[in-house]
Coordinates of C-alpha atoms in Angstrom, one line a residue:
Chain E
M265 CA 0.0 0.0 0.0
L266 CA 2.7 2.4 1.1
D267 CA 4.9 1.0 -1.6
D268 CA 2.3 1.6 -4.2
A269 CA 1.8 5.2 -3.0
L270 CA 5.5 5.8 -3.1
Q271 CA 5.9 4.3 -6.5
A272 CA 3.0 6.3 -7.8
E273 CA 4.4 9.5 -6.4
Q274 CA 7.8 8.7 -7.8
A275 CA 6.3 8.0 -11.2
S276 CA 4.3 11.2 -11.2
R277 CA 7.4 13.1 -10.0
Q278 CA 9.4 11.5 -12.8
G279 CA 6.7 12.3 -15.3
F280 CA 6.5 15.8 -14.0
A281 CA 10.3 16.2 -14.1
R282 CA 10.3 14.9 -17.6
R283 CA 7.6 17.2 -18.7
L284 CA 9.3 20.1 -17.0
A285 CA 12.5 19.3 -18.8
E286 CA 10.7 19.0 -22.1
F287 CA 8.9 22.2 -21.5
L288 CA 12.1 24.0 -20.5
G289 CA 14.0 22.4 -23.2
S290 CA 11.6 23.4 -25.9
R291 CA 11.0 26.8 -24.5
A292 CA 14.7 27.5 -24.1
G293 CA 15.4 25.8 -27.5
R294 CA 12.7 28.0 -29.1
G295 CA 14.1 31.0 -27.4
L296 CA 17.6 30.2 -28.5
V297 CA 16.5 29.7 -32.1
I298 CA 14.8 33.1 -32.1
A299 CA 17.5 34.9 -30.2
V300 CA 20.7 33.9 -32.0
P301 CA 19.9 35.1 -35.6
Y302 CA 17.9 37.9 -34.2
L303 CA 20.7 39.3 -32.1
W304 CA 23.3 38.8 -34.9
L305 CA 21.2 40.8 -37.4
A306 CA 20.3 43.5 -34.8
V307 CA 24.0 44.0 -33.9
F308 CA 25.6 43.7 -37.3
F309 CA 22.9 44.9 -39.6
L310 CA 20.5 47.3 -37.8
L311 CA 22.8 48.9 -35.2
P312 CA 25.4 50.0 -37.9
F313 CA 22.7 52.2 -39.5
V314 CA 22.1 54.0 -36.3
I315 CA 25.8 54.6 -36.0
V316 CA 26.0 55.8 -39.6
F317 CA 23.2 58.2 -38.9
A318 CA 24.9 59.5 -35.8
I319 CA 28.2 60.0 -37.6
S320 CA 26.5 61.8 -40.5
L321 CA 25.5 64.4 -37.8
S322 CA 29.1 64.7 -36.6
E323 CA 31.9 67.0 -37.6
A324 CA 34.9 65.9 -39.6
A325 CA 38.1 66.0 -37.5
I326 CA 41.8 65.4 -38.1
A327 CA 42.0 62.4 -35.8
R328 CA 41.7 58.7 -35.7
P329 CA 38.8 58.0 -36.4
P330 CA 38.3 61.1 -38.5
F331 CA 35.1 62.4 -36.9
K332 CA 34.1 64.1 -33.7
L333 CA 30.8 62.9 -32.2
L334 CA 31.3 63.7 -28.5
E335 CA 32.8 66.9 -27.3
D336 CA 34.8 66.3 -24.1
L337 CA 33.9 69.1 -21.7
G338 CA 36.2 67.9 -19.0
Y339 CA 34.9 66.7 -15.5
G340 CA 33.7 63.5 -17.2
L341 CA 31.1 65.5 -19.1
Y342 CA 30.5 65.0 -22.8
Q343 CA 28.4 67.0 -25.1
V344 CA 26.9 65.5 -28.2
T345 CA 27.4 67.8 -31.1
V346 CA 24.6 67.6 -33.7
N347 CA 25.6 69.1 -37.0
F348 CA 23.5 69.3 -40.0
G349 CA 26.3 70.8 -42.0
N350 CA 27.0 67.6 -43.9
Y351 CA 23.5 67.4 -45.2
L352 CA 23.5 71.1 -46.1
F353 CA 26.8 70.4 -47.9
L354 CA 25.0 67.7 -50.0
L355 CA 22.3 70.2 -50.9
T356 CA 24.7 73.1 -51.8
D357 CA 27.2 71.2 -53.9
S358 CA 25.4 70.3 -57.1
L359 CA 27.8 67.3 -57.6
Y360 CA 25.7 65.2 -55.2
A361 CA 22.3 66.1 -56.7
V362 CA 23.7 65.3 -60.2
A363 CA 25.1 62.0 -58.9
Y364 CA 21.9 60.9 -57.3
L365 CA 19.8 61.8 -60.3
N366 CA 22.2 60.1 -62.7
S367 CA 22.3 57.0 -60.6
V368 CA 18.6 56.7 -60.6
K369 CA 18.5 57.3 -64.3
I370 CA 21.1 54.8 -65.1
A371 CA 19.6 52.2 -62.8
A372 CA 16.1 52.7 -64.2
I373 CA 17.1 52.5 -67.8
S374 CA 19.3 49.4 -67.1
T375 CA 16.3 47.8 -65.3
V376 CA 14.1 48.3 -68.3
I377 CA 16.6 46.9 -70.7
A378 CA 17.2 43.9 -68.4
L379 CA 13.4 43.3 -68.3
L380 CA 13.2 43.4 -72.1
I381 CA 16.0 40.9 -72.4
G382 CA 15.0 38.8 -69.4
Y383 CA 11.3 38.4 -69.9
P384 CA 11.4 36.5 -73.1
M385 CA 14.2 34.3 -71.7
A386 CA 12.2 33.5 -68.5
Y387 CA 9.1 32.8 -70.6
G388 CA 11.1 30.6 -73.0
I389 CA 12.5 28.6 -70.1
A390 CA 9.2 28.3 -68.4
R391 CA 7.6 27.0 -71.7
S392 CA 10.3 24.4 -72.5
G393 CA 10.2 20.8 -71.6
P394 CA 11.2 19.7 -68.0
A395 CA 14.6 18.2 -69.0
W396 CA 15.6 21.3 -70.9
R397 CA 14.2 23.6 -68.3
N398 CA 16.7 22.5 -65.5
V399 CA 19.6 22.8 -67.9
L400 CA 18.6 26.3 -69.0
L401 CA 18.0 27.3 -65.4
L402 CA 21.5 26.1 -64.4
L403 CA 22.9 28.1 -67.3
I404 CA 21.2 31.2 -66.0
I405 CA 22.5 30.6 -62.5
L406 CA 26.0 29.5 -63.5
P407 CA 27.5 33.0 -64.4
F408 CA 26.2 34.2 -61.0
W409 CA 28.5 31.8 -59.3
T410 CA 31.6 33.0 -61.1
S411 CA 33.3 36.1 -60.1
F412 CA 31.3 39.3 -60.6
L413 CA 34.4 41.4 -60.7
L414 CA 36.0 39.3 -63.4
R415 CA 32.8 39.2 -65.5
V416 CA 32.7 43.0 -65.5
Y417 CA 36.4 43.1 -66.3
A418 CA 35.8 40.9 -69.3
W419 CA 33.8 43.7 -70.9
I420 CA 36.9 45.9 -70.9
G421 CA 38.6 43.5 -73.4
I422 CA 35.4 43.4 -75.5
L423 CA 34.6 47.1 -75.7
R424 CA 38.0 48.8 -75.8
D425 CA 39.2 50.8 -78.8
N426 CA 41.2 47.8 -79.9
G427 CA 38.8 45.3 -78.3
L428 CA 36.9 42.5 -79.8
I429 CA 33.9 44.4 -81.2
N430 CA 35.9 47.3 -82.7
N431 CA 38.5 44.9 -84.2
L432 CA 35.7 42.9 -85.7
L433 CA 33.9 45.9 -87.2
L434 CA 37.1 47.4 -88.5
G435 CA 38.1 44.1 -90.0
L436 CA 34.7 43.9 -91.8
G437 CA 35.1 47.4 -93.0
V438 CA 31.9 48.6 -91.4
I439 CA 33.7 51.5 -89.6
D440 CA 37.0 53.3 -90.3
Q441 CA 37.8 54.2 -86.8
P442 CA 37.0 52.6 -83.5
L443 CA 33.7 53.4 -81.9
P444 CA 33.9 54.9 -78.4
L445 CA 32.3 52.0 -76.6
L446 CA 34.2 52.0 -73.3
Y447 CA 34.4 54.5 -70.4
N448 CA 31.0 56.1 -71.0
D449 CA 27.4 55.6 -69.9
F450 CA 26.9 53.0 -72.7
S451 CA 29.4 50.6 -71.2
V452 CA 27.9 51.2 -67.7
Y453 CA 24.5 50.2 -69.0
I454 CA 26.0 47.0 -70.6
G455 CA 27.8 46.2 -67.4
I456 CA 24.7 46.6 -65.2
V457 CA 22.3 44.7 -67.5
Y458 CA 24.9 41.9 -67.9
S459 CA 25.7 41.5 -64.2
Y460 CA 22.1 41.7 -63.0
L461 CA 20.3 39.8 -65.7
P462 CA 20.1 36.5 -63.7
F463 CA 18.4 38.5 -60.9
M464 CA 15.7 39.6 -63.4
V465 CA 15.2 36.2 -65.0
L466 CA 14.9 34.0 -61.8
P467 CA 11.9 35.7 -60.2
L468 CA 10.2 36.1 -63.6
Y469 CA 10.7 32.4 -64.2
A470 CA 9.5 31.4 -60.8
N471 CA 6.3 33.4 -61.5
L472 CA 5.8 32.3 -65.2
E473 CA 6.4 28.6 -64.3
R474 CA 3.3 28.7 -62.1
L475 CA 1.1 30.2 -64.8
D476 CA -1.7 27.9 -65.5
P477 CA -1.6 26.9 -69.2
S478 CA -5.3 26.2 -69.3
L479 CA -5.9 30.0 -69.0
L480 CA -3.9 30.6 -72.2
E481 CA -5.8 27.7 -73.9
A482 CA -9.1 29.2 -72.8
S483 CA -8.1 32.6 -74.2
A484 CA -7.1 31.0 -77.5
D485 CA -10.3 29.0 -77.7
L486 CA -12.3 32.1 -77.2
G487 CA -10.6 33.5 -80.3
C488 CA -7.9 35.7 -78.8
R489 CA -4.8 36.3 -80.9
P490 CA -1.6 35.1 -79.2
W491 CA -0.2 38.6 -78.9
K492 CA -3.4 39.8 -77.2
T493 CA -3.5 36.8 -74.9
F494 CA 0.0 37.7 -73.8
L495 CA -1.0 41.3 -73.2
T496 CA -4.3 40.7 -71.4
V497 CA -3.6 37.4 -69.6
T498 CA 0.1 36.5 -69.2
L499 CA 1.5 40.0 -68.6
P500 CA -0.9 41.0 -65.8
L501 CA -0.5 37.6 -64.1
S502 CA 3.3 37.9 -64.1
L503 CA 3.2 41.4 -62.6
P504 CA 4.5 40.2 -59.2
G505 CA 7.5 38.6 -60.9
I506 CA 8.1 41.7 -62.9
V507 CA 8.1 43.9 -59.8
A508 CA 10.4 41.5 -57.9
G509 CA 12.9 41.3 -60.8
C510 CA 12.9 45.0 -61.4
L511 CA 13.5 45.8 -57.7
L512 CA 16.3 43.2 -57.4
V513 CA 18.0 45.0 -60.3
F514 CA 17.1 48.6 -59.6
I515 CA 18.0 48.9 -55.9
P516 CA 21.5 47.5 -55.9
A517 CA 22.2 49.2 -59.3
V518 CA 21.5 52.7 -57.8
G519 CA 24.4 52.2 -55.3
E520 CA 26.7 50.2 -57.7
F521 CA 30.4 51.0 -57.4
V522 CA 32.4 48.3 -59.3
I523 CA 30.7 48.8 -62.7
P524 CA 31.0 52.6 -62.9
A525 CA 34.5 52.4 -61.5
L526 CA 35.7 49.9 -64.1
L527 CA 33.5 50.6 -67.2
G528 CA 32.4 54.2 -66.6
G529 CA 34.1 57.4 -67.8
P530 CA 35.3 60.2 -65.6
D531 CA 32.0 62.0 -66.1
T532 CA 29.8 58.9 -65.3
L533 CA 28.7 60.1 -61.9
M534 CA 27.1 57.5 -59.7
I535 CA 26.4 57.9 -56.1
G536 CA 28.1 54.7 -55.0
R537 CA 31.3 55.9 -56.6
V538 CA 30.9 59.3 -55.0
L539 CA 30.5 57.7 -51.5
W540 CA 33.6 55.5 -52.2
N541 CA 35.7 58.6 -53.1
E542 CA 34.4 60.6 -50.2
F543 CA 35.5 57.8 -47.9
F544 CA 38.7 56.5 -49.4
S545 CA 40.1 59.6 -51.2
N546 CA 38.9 62.5 -49.2
R547 CA 38.7 60.5 -45.9
D548 CA 35.6 62.6 -45.0
W549 CA 33.7 60.0 -43.0
P550 CA 30.8 62.3 -41.9
V551 CA 30.0 63.4 -45.5
A552 CA 30.3 59.7 -46.7
S553 CA 27.8 58.8 -43.9
A554 CA 25.4 61.6 -45.0
V555 CA 25.7 60.4 -48.6
A556 CA 24.8 56.8 -47.4
I557 CA 21.8 58.0 -45.3
A558 CA 20.5 60.1 -48.2
M559 CA 20.8 57.1 -50.5
L560 CA 18.9 55.0 -48.0
V561 CA 16.1 57.6 -47.9
L562 CA 15.9 57.5 -51.6
L563 CA 15.7 53.7 -51.6
V564 CA 13.5 53.1 -48.6
V565 CA 10.3 52.9 -50.6
P566 CA 11.6 50.4 -53.2
I567 CA 13.2 48.3 -50.4
M568 CA 9.9 48.2 -48.4
I569 CA 8.0 47.1 -51.5
F570 CA 10.6 44.4 -52.1
Q571 CA 10.3 43.2 -48.5
R572 CA 6.5 42.9 -48.8
Y573 CA 7.0 40.8 -51.9
Q574 CA 9.6 38.7 -50.2
M575 CA 7.3 38.1 -47.2
K576 CA 4.3 37.2 -49.4
Q577 CA 6.5 34.9 -51.4
G578 CA 7.7 33.1 -48.2
E579 CA 4.1 32.7 -46.9
R580 CA 2.6 31.5 -50.2
A581 CA 5.2 29.0 -51.3
Chain Z
M241 CA 2.0 30.3 -82.4
R242 CA 4.9 29.2 -84.5
R243 CA 6.1 32.7 -85.1
R244 CA 6.2 33.4 -81.4
S245 CA 8.2 30.4 -80.6
T246 CA 10.9 31.4 -83.1
F247 CA 10.9 34.8 -81.5
L248 CA 11.3 33.2 -78.0
L249 CA 14.1 30.9 -79.4
M250 CA 16.0 33.9 -80.8
A251 CA 15.5 35.9 -77.6
M252 CA 16.9 33.0 -75.6
C253 CA 19.9 32.5 -77.9
F254 CA 20.7 36.2 -77.7
G255 CA 20.3 36.2 -73.9
F256 CA 22.6 33.2 -73.4
A257 CA 25.2 34.5 -75.9
F258 CA 25.1 37.8 -74.0
L259 CA 25.7 35.9 -70.7
Y260 CA 28.4 33.6 -71.9
G261 CA 30.3 35.6 -74.6
P262 CA 32.3 37.6 -72.1
I263 CA 33.1 34.5 -70.1
L264 CA 34.3 32.7 -73.2
S265 CA 36.4 35.6 -74.2
L266 CA 38.2 35.5 -70.8
I267 CA 39.0 31.8 -71.2
V268 CA 40.2 32.1 -74.8
Y269 CA 42.4 35.1 -74.2
S270 CA 44.0 33.4 -71.1
F271 CA 45.8 31.1 -73.5
N272 CA 47.0 34.0 -75.6
E273 CA 50.8 34.3 -76.0
S274 CA 50.6 38.0 -76.7
R275 CA 50.6 40.6 -73.9
L276 CA 48.2 42.7 -76.0
V277 CA 45.1 41.1 -74.9
T278 CA 43.1 41.5 -78.1
V279 CA 45.8 40.4 -80.6
W280 CA 46.1 36.7 -80.9
G281 CA 49.8 35.7 -80.6
G282 CA 49.5 31.9 -80.5
F283 CA 48.6 29.4 -77.9
S284 CA 50.4 29.6 -74.6
T285 CA 50.0 28.8 -71.0
K286 CA 52.7 31.2 -69.8
W287 CA 50.1 33.5 -68.0
Y288 CA 49.2 30.5 -65.8
G289 CA 52.9 30.1 -64.8
E290 CA 53.1 33.8 -64.2
L291 CA 50.0 33.7 -62.0
L292 CA 51.4 30.8 -59.9
R293 CA 54.6 32.8 -59.2
D294 CA 52.7 35.9 -58.1
E295 CA 53.0 35.8 -54.3
Q296 CA 50.5 38.6 -53.8
V297 CA 47.8 36.8 -55.7
L298 CA 48.5 33.5 -53.9
E299 CA 48.5 35.1 -50.5
A300 CA 45.2 36.9 -51.2
A301 CA 43.7 33.8 -52.6
L302 CA 44.6 31.8 -49.5
L303 CA 43.1 34.6 -47.2
S304 CA 39.9 34.7 -49.3
L305 CA 39.5 30.9 -49.2
Q306 CA 39.9 30.9 -45.4
I307 CA 37.4 33.7 -45.0
G308 CA 35.1 31.9 -47.5
V309 CA 35.1 28.6 -45.6
V310 CA 34.5 30.2 -42.2
T311 CA 31.8 32.5 -43.6
A312 CA 29.9 29.8 -45.4
T313 CA 29.9 27.5 -42.4
A314 CA 28.7 30.2 -40.0
A315 CA 26.2 31.6 -42.5
V316 CA 24.6 28.2 -43.0
L317 CA 24.3 27.8 -39.2
L318 CA 22.8 31.3 -38.6
G319 CA 20.8 31.3 -41.9
T320 CA 19.2 27.9 -41.2
L321 CA 18.0 29.2 -37.8
A322 CA 16.7 32.3 -39.4
G323 CA 15.0 30.4 -42.2
L324 CA 13.5 28.0 -39.6
L325 CA 12.2 31.0 -37.7
L326 CA 10.5 32.5 -40.7
A327 CA 9.0 29.3 -42.0
R328 CA 8.0 27.4 -38.9
F329 CA 7.6 29.7 -35.9
G330 CA 4.4 31.4 -36.9
R331 CA 3.9 34.8 -35.4
F332 CA 6.3 35.9 -32.8
R333 CA 7.1 39.3 -31.4
G334 CA 9.2 41.4 -33.7
R335 CA 8.6 39.1 -36.7
L336 CA 8.1 42.0 -39.1
L337 CA 11.4 43.6 -38.1
F338 CA 13.1 40.2 -38.4
S339 CA 11.9 39.4 -41.8
G340 CA 12.9 42.9 -42.8
M341 CA 16.4 42.4 -41.5
V342 CA 16.6 39.1 -43.5
S343 CA 15.4 40.5 -46.8
A344 CA 17.0 43.9 -46.8
P345 CA 20.7 42.7 -47.1
L346 CA 19.7 41.0 -50.4
V347 CA 19.2 44.3 -52.1
M348 CA 21.1 46.8 -49.9
P349 CA 23.8 48.6 -52.0
E350 CA 27.2 47.2 -51.0
V351 CA 28.7 50.6 -50.3
I352 CA 26.1 51.3 -47.6
T353 CA 26.6 47.9 -45.9
G354 CA 30.4 48.2 -46.1
L355 CA 30.4 51.8 -44.7
S356 CA 28.0 51.0 -41.9
L357 CA 29.8 47.9 -40.8
L358 CA 33.1 49.7 -40.8
L359 CA 31.6 52.5 -38.6
L360 CA 30.2 49.8 -36.2
F361 CA 33.7 48.2 -35.9
V362 CA 35.4 51.5 -35.3
S363 CA 32.9 52.7 -32.7
A364 CA 33.0 49.3 -31.0
E365 CA 36.8 49.5 -30.8
E366 CA 36.5 53.0 -29.3
L367 CA 33.9 51.9 -26.7
I368 CA 34.8 48.3 -25.7
G369 CA 38.2 47.8 -27.3
W370 CA 36.9 45.1 -29.6
P371 CA 37.7 44.4 -32.4
S372 CA 41.3 45.6 -32.0
G373 CA 42.1 46.6 -35.5
R374 CA 40.5 45.3 -38.7
G375 CA 41.4 42.3 -40.8
M376 CA 40.3 38.8 -41.3
D377 CA 37.9 38.7 -38.4
T378 CA 36.0 41.9 -39.4
I379 CA 35.8 40.8 -43.0
T380 CA 34.4 37.4 -41.9
I381 CA 31.8 39.0 -39.6
A382 CA 30.7 41.3 -42.4
H383 CA 30.5 38.4 -44.9
I384 CA 28.5 36.2 -42.5
T385 CA 26.0 39.0 -42.1
F386 CA 25.0 39.4 -45.7
C387 CA 25.5 35.7 -46.6
M388 CA 23.2 34.4 -43.9
A389 CA 20.4 36.4 -45.5
Y390 CA 20.8 34.4 -48.7
V391 CA 20.9 31.1 -46.8
A392 CA 17.8 32.1 -44.8
V393 CA 15.9 32.8 -48.0
I394 CA 16.9 29.4 -49.5
V395 CA 16.1 27.5 -46.4
Q396 CA 12.8 29.3 -45.9
S397 CA 11.6 28.6 -49.4
R398 CA 12.6 25.0 -49.1
L399 CA 10.8 24.6 -45.8
S400 CA 7.7 26.5 -47.1
S401 CA 7.4 24.3 -50.1
L402 CA 7.6 21.3 -47.8
D403 CA 4.5 19.6 -46.3
D404 CA 4.9 20.0 -42.5
S405 CA 2.6 17.0 -41.9
V406 CA 5.6 14.6 -41.5
E407 CA 7.1 16.9 -38.8
E408 CA 3.7 17.1 -37.1
A409 CA 3.3 13.3 -37.2
A410 CA 6.7 12.8 -35.6
M411 CA 5.7 15.4 -33.0
D412 CA 2.4 13.6 -32.3
L413 CA 4.3 10.3 -31.9
G414 CA 6.1 11.9 -29.0
A415 CA 9.4 13.1 -30.6
R416 CA 10.8 16.3 -29.1
P417 CA 11.2 19.3 -31.3
A418 CA 15.0 19.1 -31.3
K419 CA 14.8 15.4 -32.3
V420 CA 12.2 16.1 -35.0
F421 CA 14.5 18.8 -36.4
L422 CA 17.5 16.5 -36.5
V423 CA 15.8 13.4 -37.7
I424 CA 13.1 14.7 -40.1
T425 CA 13.7 18.3 -41.0
L426 CA 17.5 18.4 -41.4
P427 CA 17.7 15.5 -43.9
I428 CA 14.9 17.0 -46.0
I429 CA 16.5 20.5 -46.2
A430 CA 20.0 19.1 -46.7
P431 CA 20.2 20.0 -50.4
A432 CA 19.1 23.6 -49.5
L433 CA 21.9 23.7 -46.9
I434 CA 24.5 22.5 -49.5
S435 CA 23.5 25.1 -52.1
G436 CA 23.3 27.7 -49.3
W437 CA 26.9 26.8 -48.2
L438 CA 28.2 27.0 -51.8
L439 CA 26.3 30.3 -52.5
A440 CA 27.7 31.9 -49.3
F441 CA 31.2 30.6 -50.1
T442 CA 31.1 32.2 -53.6
L443 CA 29.5 35.4 -52.4
S444 CA 32.3 35.7 -49.8
L445 CA 35.0 34.9 -52.3
D446 CA 33.6 37.4 -54.8
D447 CA 33.0 40.4 -52.5
L448 CA 35.1 43.5 -53.2
V449 CA 33.2 46.5 -51.8
I450 CA 32.4 45.3 -48.3
A451 CA 35.8 43.7 -47.8
S452 CA 37.5 47.0 -48.9
F453 CA 35.7 48.9 -46.2
V454 CA 36.2 46.5 -43.3
S455 CA 39.7 45.2 -44.0
G456 CA 42.8 46.5 -42.4
P457 CA 46.4 46.9 -43.6
G458 CA 47.9 43.6 -44.7
S459 CA 44.7 41.8 -45.2
S460 CA 43.9 42.1 -48.9
T461 CA 41.4 39.6 -50.2
L462 CA 41.6 38.2 -53.8
P463 CA 39.0 40.6 -55.2
M464 CA 40.9 43.6 -53.7
V465 CA 44.1 42.5 -55.4
I466 CA 42.3 41.8 -58.7
F467 CA 40.6 45.2 -58.6
S468 CA 43.9 47.1 -58.0
K469 CA 45.5 45.1 -60.9
V470 CA 42.5 45.6 -63.3
R471 CA 42.3 49.3 -62.5
L472 CA 45.8 49.7 -64.0
G473 CA 44.6 48.1 -67.2
V474 CA 44.0 44.7 -68.7
S475 CA 46.5 42.1 -67.6
P476 CA 46.6 38.6 -69.1
D477 CA 47.4 36.8 -65.9
I478 CA 44.0 38.0 -64.6
N479 CA 42.4 36.1 -67.6
A480 CA 44.2 33.0 -66.4
L481 CA 42.9 33.5 -62.9
A482 CA 39.4 34.0 -64.2
T483 CA 39.6 30.8 -66.2
I484 CA 40.8 28.8 -63.1
I485 CA 37.9 30.2 -61.0
I486 CA 35.3 29.6 -63.7
L487 CA 36.5 26.0 -64.2
I488 CA 36.5 25.2 -60.4
V489 CA 33.1 26.8 -59.9
T490 CA 31.6 25.1 -62.9
L491 CA 32.9 21.7 -61.7
F492 CA 31.5 22.3 -58.2
V493 CA 28.1 23.4 -59.4
V494 CA 27.7 20.6 -61.9
I495 CA 28.8 18.0 -59.3
A496 CA 26.4 19.5 -56.7
G497 CA 23.6 19.6 -59.3
V498 CA 24.1 15.9 -60.3
M499 CA 24.3 14.8 -56.7
M500 CA 21.2 16.7 -55.8
S501 CA 19.2 15.4 -58.7
R502 CA 20.4 11.8 -57.9
Q503 CA 19.4 12.2 -54.3
E504 CA 16.0 13.6 -55.4
K505 CA 15.5 10.6 -57.7
A506 CA 16.5 8.2 -55.0
R507 CA 14.1 9.7 -52.6
A508 CA 11.3 9.5 -55.1
R509 CA 12.1 5.9 -55.8
D510 CA 12.2 5.1 -52.0
A511 CA 8.8 6.8 -51.6
Q512 CA 7.4 4.8 -54.5
Q513 CA 8.7 1.5 -53.1
A514 CA 7.3 2.3 -49.7
L515 CA 3.9 2.9 -51.3
Q516 CA 4.1 -0.4 -53.3
A517 CA 5.1 -2.3 -50.2
H518 CA 2.2 -0.8 -48.4
D519 CA -0.2 -1.9 -51.1

């Protein structure tokens, strides 16, 4: 009798202990899964923006590091100096406004060209047979795995005055002197479209692949011409893919540094290059920070649209 | 209908030629005897020899490989947790902010990420004395941060496209969450983890802008060395380097692709056999 009671109590205690451990384990485990990546991104992605903003409000100083955020008043007192001078400087020197507008223009035009090239490719891949489809997709992704820097560099050899294209055209007698293909806006467009084309094709493909072919058949059965079916059925249905692809190209292209630095001319002003020079050549960290914050303000709406798409994508898939 | 498919075919041919023309030109000219890159001076492998004698390039390549391996491994660990969080944890406090922090690095211009991380490292050094100086450690942390976002997206999409009834069944049968993850979830998302690792590795190996901001004296990664060489003009040994990188990457991607499709087929076969046995 006593034994039974003891045993029952022990069993229930064991059960309780086990359940407690399980509860704690899963709670703690759950907490850990949430905390680790959350903290990492908060410290190394979010916090830096706060610091950039703070430093954009500081004064440049000849020191290490070259900015002055806290004024030492002695007696252990510090004064935070807030200085909007860097932003005023961005407004007064027309270089920055021109660079911003030019970056947006170049990124927008490149995005449209990439869409015009990428859409038929994505459509073609989505409509091909399953065996071919995987091979073609791999071929789209493969260049993305090889060095971006080296692929941009390859265009120097192709577009130079004595490069492949000019040599070919001269040899064929189409032109008498080399065309100025490199170190201007044209070569920057080529560089951006070329580097970001896979980013355009992949979301478009993901969207077009899901398109129900019976819709197109229905449209054809009802007497719609193929071109009209495309305009009234396919195109509107693929709009989410178009938006995602365009944002994936446009946003990074606005701040692009490598492509204008390697392929652009001295008068190809882009804001990423301006920021780089402000930081590495002029060593003016506060102005570089102000340039970065201004760029973020410019991009915040496209970035938020992209995030909404990304979230929906994650939930729907 | 026929006319449109010729149009599509032509568009695809043009697109792929556009993608692969420049890569082919790099490979072809890496075997060019002449220093003038666009004049064909006969077949030669001398630029490969020159490359292998270039201490600066070799040292930078070694540093980049080290950073790449550490980055990819850490990014897979953190990115898997992040992907799991987004796909399987439902709504939790701060989910919106978290999904924002995962997707923003995918499109954030590199100059902004680089500058902001550098300023973080400099401020942290002022305040808490860490990190003392910049170099391999700071580059690795910066790379992990943007690479884990890519891994998280890959893992999340793999998990979301996956029926969670198997996991639920295991849970109902009394398996603890940690065990369910190890025994059920992990094997299923393994291909996503492999491609995530490879992607993080190449992204890290390829990054010029962020590394330039957060590196210190004496720690030049391979892209930084390439960039300084390329800025001075076209040099044939860079073509040789590009060819080596392209060949290695292609080999890896093809092997990974074949392995994954085999695994996928094996799994489908197993499932079918299991069904037949059941009948």
